[in-house]
């Protein structure tokens, strides 16, 4: 068995113990080969779980979980979440529903499918949880708040979402999924946990992800113009992925009556322009800033109120933006260098 990987808690390659005994618990992670899903799979394996990773690879990448396939407690299932989940014929303890494109370019590419992924996928996850006795965890989003009129956003805020706009397939899809989770809990006694994720970044993001952190880093490393949509004065709060996954695990371990939703994100607030300037400084790039039109329904402010997470989970993010950016830039630098070397080698053949 492999035991490779850094011991640094901020490194994505956590050490995974070789399994000598049957795992005490089994978890299914839908969207498990995606950015967040791959980190969660790694965390669960490190805790001794048997992990079933389900992904259709529409936006997930095999490279994110390739090293995990050597472990006997890891099973990769290629399946679309819109298909009824018959992958488990035994008891499941936990189901984490992370299956949905999360960046605007990807979820707007096929908005009807995005809505189906959110709604039909939630139904399939909840039906499986009901059959197996598992606790169903919904990875919802700060997008349920839309372009908020309340700042920062507490869980009690019902949002300001445009139901007919180009982002509605994701925003309203996630809102509908939350409704389904709470209705299954009320009417069918399915145990659930719901979190609302604010902007998260880190290793395993796709270079073409389309979200602001990955966009800026990749453009800076390539020496391309950094594209800022709007004035750059709009604000975001950036949470490093390790901190987010810690929040997932803490919420899953709360008492059964602690359903959520709970905001998970970093309350530190930065303008998009500040982020661009930090990325340029850290990469030593000569990239120039280019300002383009702001997309429809793009929120002007986004900052979580994490009072509930602090009180109920004892959780708050520990990784500063500077620390997280250093780790993420190193990841993308390695990725882009390896891709360049591969292209050069192929051209020489």
mmCIF file with all atom_site columns, N, CA and C in Angstrom, residues 25 30 47 55 75 81 83-84 110 146 149 156 191 210 220 237 258 273 292 344 349:
data_model
loop_
_atom_site.group_PDB
_atom_site.id
_atom_site.type_symbol
_atom_site.label_atom_id
_atom_site.label_alt_id
_atom_site.label_comp_id
_atom_site.label_asym_id
_atom_site.label_entity_id
_atom_site.label_seq_id
_atom_site.pdbx_PDB_ins_code
_atom_site.Cartn_x
_atom_site.Cartn_y
_atom_site.Cartn_z
_atom_site.occupancy
_atom_site.B_iso_or_equiv
_atom_site.pdbx_formal_charge
_atom_site.auth_seq_id
_atom_site.auth_comp_id
_atom_site.auth_asym_id
_atom_site.auth_atom_id
_atom_site.pdbx_PDB_model_num
ATOM 1  N N  . UNK A 1 25  ? -16.714 2.796  9.334   1.00 0.00 ? 25  UNK A N  1
ATOM 2  C CA . UNK A 1 25  ? -17.776 3.552  8.692   1.00 0.00 ? 25  UNK A CA 1
ATOM 3  C C  . UNK A 1 25  ? -17.538 3.637  7.189   1.00 0.00 ? 25  UNK A C  1
ATOM 4  N N  . UNK A 1 30  ? -20.565 11.993 -3.650  1.00 0.00 ? 30  UNK A N  1
ATOM 5  C CA . UNK A 1 30  ? -20.919 12.277 -5.041  1.00 0.00 ? 30  UNK A CA 1
ATOM 6  C C  . UNK A 1 30  ? -20.164 13.522 -5.481  1.00 0.00 ? 30  UNK A C  1
ATOM 7  N N  . UNK A 1 47  ? -9.108  9.224  7.919   1.00 0.00 ? 47  UNK A N  1
ATOM 8  C CA . UNK A 1 47  ? -9.788  8.933  9.181   1.00 0.00 ? 47  UNK A CA 1
ATOM 9  C C  . UNK A 1 47  ? -10.208 7.472  9.295   1.00 0.00 ? 47  UNK A C  1
ATOM 10 N N  . UNK A 1 55  ? -18.596 9.862  -9.566  1.00 0.00 ? 55  UNK A N  1
ATOM 11 C CA . UNK A 1 55  ? -18.412 11.046 -10.400 1.00 0.00 ? 55  UNK A CA 1
ATOM 12 C C  . UNK A 1 55  ? -18.653 10.667 -11.858 1.00 0.00 ? 55  UNK A C  1
ATOM 13 N N  . UNK A 1 75  ? -13.218 3.148  -3.486  1.00 0.00 ? 75  UNK A N  1
ATOM 14 C CA . UNK A 1 75  ? -13.870 2.620  -4.677  1.00 0.00 ? 75  UNK A CA 1
ATOM 15 C C  . UNK A 1 75  ? -14.356 3.773  -5.541  1.00 0.00 ? 75  UNK A C  1
ATOM 16 N N  . UNK A 1 81  ? -25.240 11.431 -11.366 1.00 0.00 ? 81  UNK A N  1
ATOM 17 C CA . UNK A 1 81  ? -26.115 11.481 -10.203 1.00 0.00 ? 81  UNK A CA 1
ATOM 18 C C  . UNK A 1 81  ? -27.591 11.568 -10.596 1.00 0.00 ? 81  UNK A C  1
ATOM 19 N N  . UNK A 1 83  ? -28.941 9.504  -12.461 1.00 0.00 ? 83  UNK A N  1
ATOM 20 C CA . UNK A 1 83  ? -29.359 8.102  -12.503 1.00 0.00 ? 83  UNK A CA 1
ATOM 21 C C  . UNK A 1 83  ? -29.564 7.611  -11.081 1.00 0.00 ? 83  UNK A C  1
ATOM 22 N N  . UNK A 1 84  ? -30.668 6.898  -10.813 1.00 0.00 ? 84  UNK A N  1
ATOM 23 C CA . UNK A 1 84  ? -30.870 6.383  -9.444  1.00 0.00 ? 84  UNK A CA 1
ATOM 24 C C  . UNK A 1 84  ? -29.639 5.655  -8.926  1.00 0.00 ? 84  UNK A C  1
ATOM 25 N N  . UNK A 1 110 ? -24.736 24.193 -19.708 1.00 0.00 ? 110 UNK A N  1
ATOM 26 C CA . UNK A 1 110 ? -25.971 23.429 -19.943 1.00 0.00 ? 110 UNK A CA 1
ATOM 27 C C  . UNK A 1 110 ? -26.869 23.661 -18.735 1.00 0.00 ? 110 UNK A C  1
ATOM 28 N N  . UNK A 1 146 ? -28.099 35.025 -3.553  1.00 0.00 ? 146 UNK A N  1
ATOM 29 C CA . UNK A 1 146 ? -28.148 35.874 -4.727  1.00 0.00 ? 146 UNK A CA 1
ATOM 30 C C  . UNK A 1 146 ? -27.253 37.089 -4.590  1.00 0.00 ? 146 UNK A C  1
ATOM 31 N N  . UNK A 1 149 ? -28.958 41.836 -0.218  1.00 0.00 ? 149 UNK A N  1
ATOM 32 C CA . UNK A 1 149 ? -29.294 43.168 0.287   1.00 0.00 ? 149 UNK A CA 1
ATOM 33 C C  . UNK A 1 149 ? -28.951 43.287 1.762   1.00 0.00 ? 149 UNK A C  1
ATOM 34 N N  . UNK A 1 156 ? -30.337 33.148 8.330   1.00 0.00 ? 156 UNK A N  1
ATOM 35 C CA . UNK A 1 156 ? -31.749 33.535 8.376   1.00 0.00 ? 156 UNK A CA 1
ATOM 36 C C  . UNK A 1 156 ? -32.164 34.392 7.183   1.00 0.00 ? 156 UNK A C  1
ATOM 37 N N  . UNK A 1 191 ? -32.057 11.671 8.268   1.00 0.00 ? 191 UNK A N  1
ATOM 38 C CA . UNK A 1 191 ? -31.114 12.586 8.926   1.00 0.00 ? 191 UNK A CA 1
ATOM 39 C C  . UNK A 1 191 ? -30.319 13.375 7.895   1.00 0.00 ? 191 UNK A C  1
ATOM 40 N N  . UNK A 1 210 ? -12.801 28.865 -14.133 1.00 0.00 ? 210 UNK A N  1
ATOM 41 C CA . UNK A 1 210 ? -13.615 30.053 -14.375 1.00 0.00 ? 210 UNK A CA 1
ATOM 42 C C  . UNK A 1 210 ? -13.891 30.873 -13.137 1.00 0.00 ? 210 UNK A C  1
ATOM 43 N N  . UNK A 1 220 ? -1.842  34.964 -14.411 1.00 0.00 ? 220 UNK A N  1
ATOM 44 C CA . UNK A 1 220 ? -0.585  35.558 -13.959 1.00 0.00 ? 220 UNK A CA 1
ATOM 45 C C  . UNK A 1 220 ? 0.603   34.660 -14.290 1.00 0.00 ? 220 UNK A C  1
ATOM 46 N N  . UNK A 1 237 ? -15.115 36.739 -0.126  1.00 0.00 ? 237 UNK A N  1
ATOM 47 C CA . UNK A 1 237 ? -14.444 36.196 1.057   1.00 0.00 ? 237 UNK A CA 1
ATOM 48 C C  . UNK A 1 237 ? -13.896 34.837 0.667   1.00 0.00 ? 237 UNK A C  1
ATOM 49 N N  . UNK A 1 258 ? -29.215 18.875 14.807  1.00 0.00 ? 258 UNK A N  1
ATOM 50 C CA . UNK A 1 258 ? -28.486 20.034 14.278  1.00 0.00 ? 258 UNK A CA 1
ATOM 51 C C  . UNK A 1 258 ? -28.395 19.893 12.758  1.00 0.00 ? 258 UNK A C  1
ATOM 52 N N  . UNK A 1 273 ? -10.183 43.461 -6.952  1.00 0.00 ? 273 UNK A N  1
ATOM 53 C CA . UNK A 1 273 ? -8.963  44.160 -7.355  1.00 0.00 ? 273 UNK A CA 1
ATOM 54 C C  . UNK A 1 273 ? -7.818  43.867 -6.388  1.00 0.00 ? 273 UNK A C  1
ATOM 55 N N  . UNK A 1 292 ? -13.526 44.214 -17.859 1.00 0.00 ? 292 UNK A N  1
ATOM 56 C CA . UNK A 1 292 ? -14.600 43.846 -18.772 1.00 0.00 ? 292 UNK A CA 1
ATOM 57 C C  . UNK A 1 292 ? -15.945 44.084 -18.101 1.00 0.00 ? 292 UNK A C  1
ATOM 58 N N  . UNK A 1 344 ? 5.836   19.444 -24.919 1.00 0.00 ? 344 UNK A N  1
ATOM 59 C CA . UNK A 1 344 ? 7.141   19.455 -25.565 1.00 0.00 ? 344 UNK A CA 1
ATOM 60 C C  . UNK A 1 344 ? 7.596   18.049 -25.916 1.00 0.00 ? 344 UNK A C  1
ATOM 61 N N  . UNK A 1 349 ? 8.325   13.769 -30.413 1.00 0.00 ? 349 UNK A N  1
ATOM 62 C CA . UNK A 1 349 ? 8.183   12.379 -30.871 1.00 0.00 ? 349 UNK A CA 1
ATOM 63 C C  . UNK A 1 349 ? 7.969   12.299 -32.373 1.00 0.00 ? 349 UNK A C  1
#
